[in-house]
Amino acid sequence: MNILIIGCGKVGSRLAGFLSRRGHAVSIVDRSPWAFDRLDDDFTGYTVEGIPLDGDVLKEAGIEGCDILVAVTNDDNINLMVGQMAREIFGVPKVLARLYDPRRRDVYSQMGLHVVCPTSITTDNILSIIEENIEEGTQVSVAGASLGLSVWKVPDQYVGQPVSSLPKETGYAVLGIVDERGKIFRLGAEAEKAVLAPGDRILRGRALG
């Protein structure tokens, strides 16, 4: 995929390195030339120095052909405005924006932006969203309550480790493990004790409403 990252801070530089090593075409924009010093030595992507709100800078970085834009500067206004430009002017299919002020969450969502919060943000979380490792499931009713189900593909770095080592997400509970054949072979407390194998996915649930 062609991925454009706005902001070469701690999160942006790490994302750029991981995505580059996974074979994605990555461009990253920052107004400071020294910010690019944070990038790993093996980064093979494209760096653009400039103001992220400048359309010419975004075009130079390849926004017109990118599949995903990730805005992770430390300024909510920049993230929001760049995200809005990406969606409305350049027609970028998927836009992720970091949000510090939770009061703006509804504004971001109404614009079609996927919100990530710095209080719970991890590079793995964003990578999962970018590479569509999280597959949203359906809603089910259990004893009159609505439960949202999703299946999460286990990142390679967790293979061989217990389920308890996975990043915790507020509101979600592990319901079971789905193997590479699509069979649920561990449920409830047994799932928490299991050691993850290649191809495993986590069945998760959260209360709705």
XYZ file of C-alpha atoms in Angstrom:
209
model
C 0.000 0.000 0.000
C 0.964 3.644 -0.459
C 0.915 5.245 2.996
C 1.451 8.897 3.879
C 2.379 9.781 7.467
C 2.070 13.349 8.749
C 4.408 14.018 11.673
C 7.794 12.399 12.246
C 7.666 12.321 16.028
C 8.043 9.205 18.160
C 4.909 7.489 16.836
C 5.242 8.665 13.241
C 8.882 7.620 12.905
C 8.237 4.184 14.425
C 5.269 3.613 12.153
C 7.297 4.645 9.126
C 10.030 2.166 10.006
C 7.674 -0.751 10.653
C 5.609 -0.134 7.518
C 8.689 0.294 5.344
C 10.114 -3.021 6.549
C 6.781 -4.701 5.775
C 7.095 -3.683 2.150
C 4.718 -0.720 2.033
C 5.544 2.434 0.070
C 5.853 5.060 2.809
C 6.180 8.843 2.645
C 6.464 11.000 5.750
C 6.063 14.772 6.135
C 7.393 17.041 8.870
C 8.136 20.754 9.028
C 11.446 20.128 10.830
C 14.382 18.625 8.894
C 15.817 17.282 12.166
C 12.696 15.217 12.805
C 13.794 12.735 10.149
C 16.819 11.846 12.289
C 14.372 9.706 14.286
C 13.888 7.352 11.331
C 15.640 3.989 11.365
C 18.727 3.593 9.192
C 16.947 0.968 7.080
C 13.995 3.248 6.234
C 13.522 3.101 2.459
C 10.637 5.544 2.120
C 10.400 9.174 1.064
C 10.754 12.193 3.355
C 9.295 15.631 2.650
C 10.137 18.727 4.671
C 7.339 21.267 4.744
C 4.134 22.519 6.311
C 1.559 19.687 6.304
C -1.312 22.063 5.473
C 0.348 23.092 2.203
C -1.316 21.269 -0.679
C 1.878 21.342 -2.753
C 3.785 19.681 0.086
C 1.140 16.963 0.324
C 1.244 16.434 -3.442
C 5.027 16.144 -3.359
C 4.617 13.478 -0.670
C 2.265 11.529 -2.932
C -1.131 12.176 -1.356
C -2.866 11.934 -4.732
C -1.984 8.271 -5.013
C -1.958 7.171 -1.382
C -4.246 4.527 0.083
C -4.003 5.670 3.707
C -3.042 8.907 5.446
C -1.995 8.859 9.112
C -1.886 12.252 10.875
C 0.063 11.896 14.131
C 1.454 15.365 14.842
C 1.158 16.758 18.381
C -1.395 19.355 17.211
C -5.086 18.388 17.037
C -5.871 21.245 14.651
C -3.251 20.139 12.142
C -4.353 16.514 12.363
C -7.980 17.512 11.852
C -7.316 19.879 8.947
C -4.933 17.541 7.140
C -7.410 14.711 7.607
C -10.201 16.855 6.206
C -8.075 17.830 3.189
C -7.171 14.204 2.581
C -10.818 13.107 2.600
C -12.528 16.001 0.840
C -9.919 17.322 -1.594
C -7.738 14.343 -2.424
C -10.217 11.517 -1.827
C -7.912 9.373 0.318
C -9.848 6.151 1.120
C -8.761 5.801 4.762
C -7.622 8.530 7.156
C -6.344 8.032 10.716
C -5.907 11.058 12.976
C -4.429 11.318 16.457
C -6.653 13.206 18.893
C -5.574 14.738 22.205
C -8.843 16.521 23.050
C -11.603 13.880 23.501
C -14.260 16.582 23.119
C -13.462 16.662 19.412
C -14.039 12.954 18.848
C -17.515 13.460 17.354
C -16.204 16.116 14.970
C -13.486 13.775 13.734
C -15.917 10.879 13.334
C -18.456 12.971 11.413
C -15.722 13.776 8.909
C -15.025 10.100 8.355
C -11.716 10.118 10.222
C -10.610 7.123 12.275
C -9.598 8.473 15.699
C -6.659 7.191 17.738
C -6.075 8.562 21.251
C -2.586 9.085 22.734
C -3.677 7.742 26.126
C -4.121 4.249 24.680
C -2.185 4.503 21.436
C 0.456 1.922 20.563
C 2.242 1.361 17.296
C 0.736 -2.133 17.114
C -2.782 -0.682 17.401
C -2.234 1.670 14.484
C -0.536 -1.005 12.389
C -3.543 -3.247 12.941
C -5.880 -0.527 11.689
C -3.679 0.314 8.705
C -3.259 -3.278 7.595
C -6.872 -4.165 8.412
C -5.917 -6.825 10.932
C -9.024 -5.925 12.905
C -12.082 -7.312 11.167
C -15.287 -5.876 12.543
C -17.924 -8.499 13.191
C -21.603 -8.355 13.944
C -23.748 -7.552 16.951
C -25.385 -10.336 18.919
C -27.898 -10.315 21.759
C -27.043 -12.199 24.943
C -29.581 -12.233 27.780
C -31.103 -9.036 26.447
C -27.785 -7.206 26.171
C -26.065 -6.273 22.898
C -22.543 -7.558 22.360
C -20.204 -6.451 19.573
C -17.878 -9.140 18.235
C -14.628 -8.720 16.339
C -11.783 -10.982 15.247
C -8.245 -9.657 15.655
C -5.315 -11.161 13.756
C -2.373 -11.774 16.074
C 0.764 -9.809 15.027
C 3.772 -12.046 14.324
C 5.760 -10.737 17.283
C 3.273 -12.312 19.728
C 3.468 -15.848 18.289
C 4.761 -18.217 20.975
C 3.595 -15.939 23.783
C 0.526 -16.307 26.026
C -2.670 -14.448 25.190
C -2.171 -12.424 28.373
C 0.856 -10.733 26.737
C -1.310 -9.022 24.104
C -2.044 -5.265 24.404
C -5.161 -4.636 26.471
C -7.954 -2.551 24.966
C -10.484 -0.873 27.230
C -13.935 -2.429 27.023
C -12.882 -5.600 25.193
C -12.781 -9.113 26.639
C -11.145 -12.167 25.078
C -13.850 -14.717 24.258
C -11.810 -17.315 22.435
C -9.062 -18.158 19.947
C -9.696 -18.933 16.288
C -7.036 -21.062 14.583
C -5.905 -20.750 10.955
C -8.631 -23.212 9.873
C -11.329 -20.987 11.358
C -12.039 -23.278 14.315
C -12.610 -21.808 17.784
C -10.575 -24.078 20.038
C -10.244 -22.146 23.298
C -12.952 -20.297 25.175
C -13.110 -17.931 28.141
C -10.494 -18.407 30.842
C -8.806 -21.178 28.851
C -8.106 -18.696 26.053
C -6.227 -16.386 28.419
C -3.833 -19.224 29.307
C -3.199 -20.366 25.732
C 0.065 -19.877 23.845
C -0.424 -18.197 20.475
C 0.429 -20.041 17.260
C 1.009 -18.734 13.704
C -2.288 -17.836 12.044
C -4.234 -17.511 15.309
C -6.883 -14.816 15.685
C -8.509 -13.520 18.840
C -12.295 -13.466 19.147
C -13.187 -10.422 21.243
C -16.402 -8.948 22.573
C -17.520 -5.674 24.099
C -20.791 -4.459 25.548
C -22.730 -2.027 23.363
C -24.909 0.799 24.586
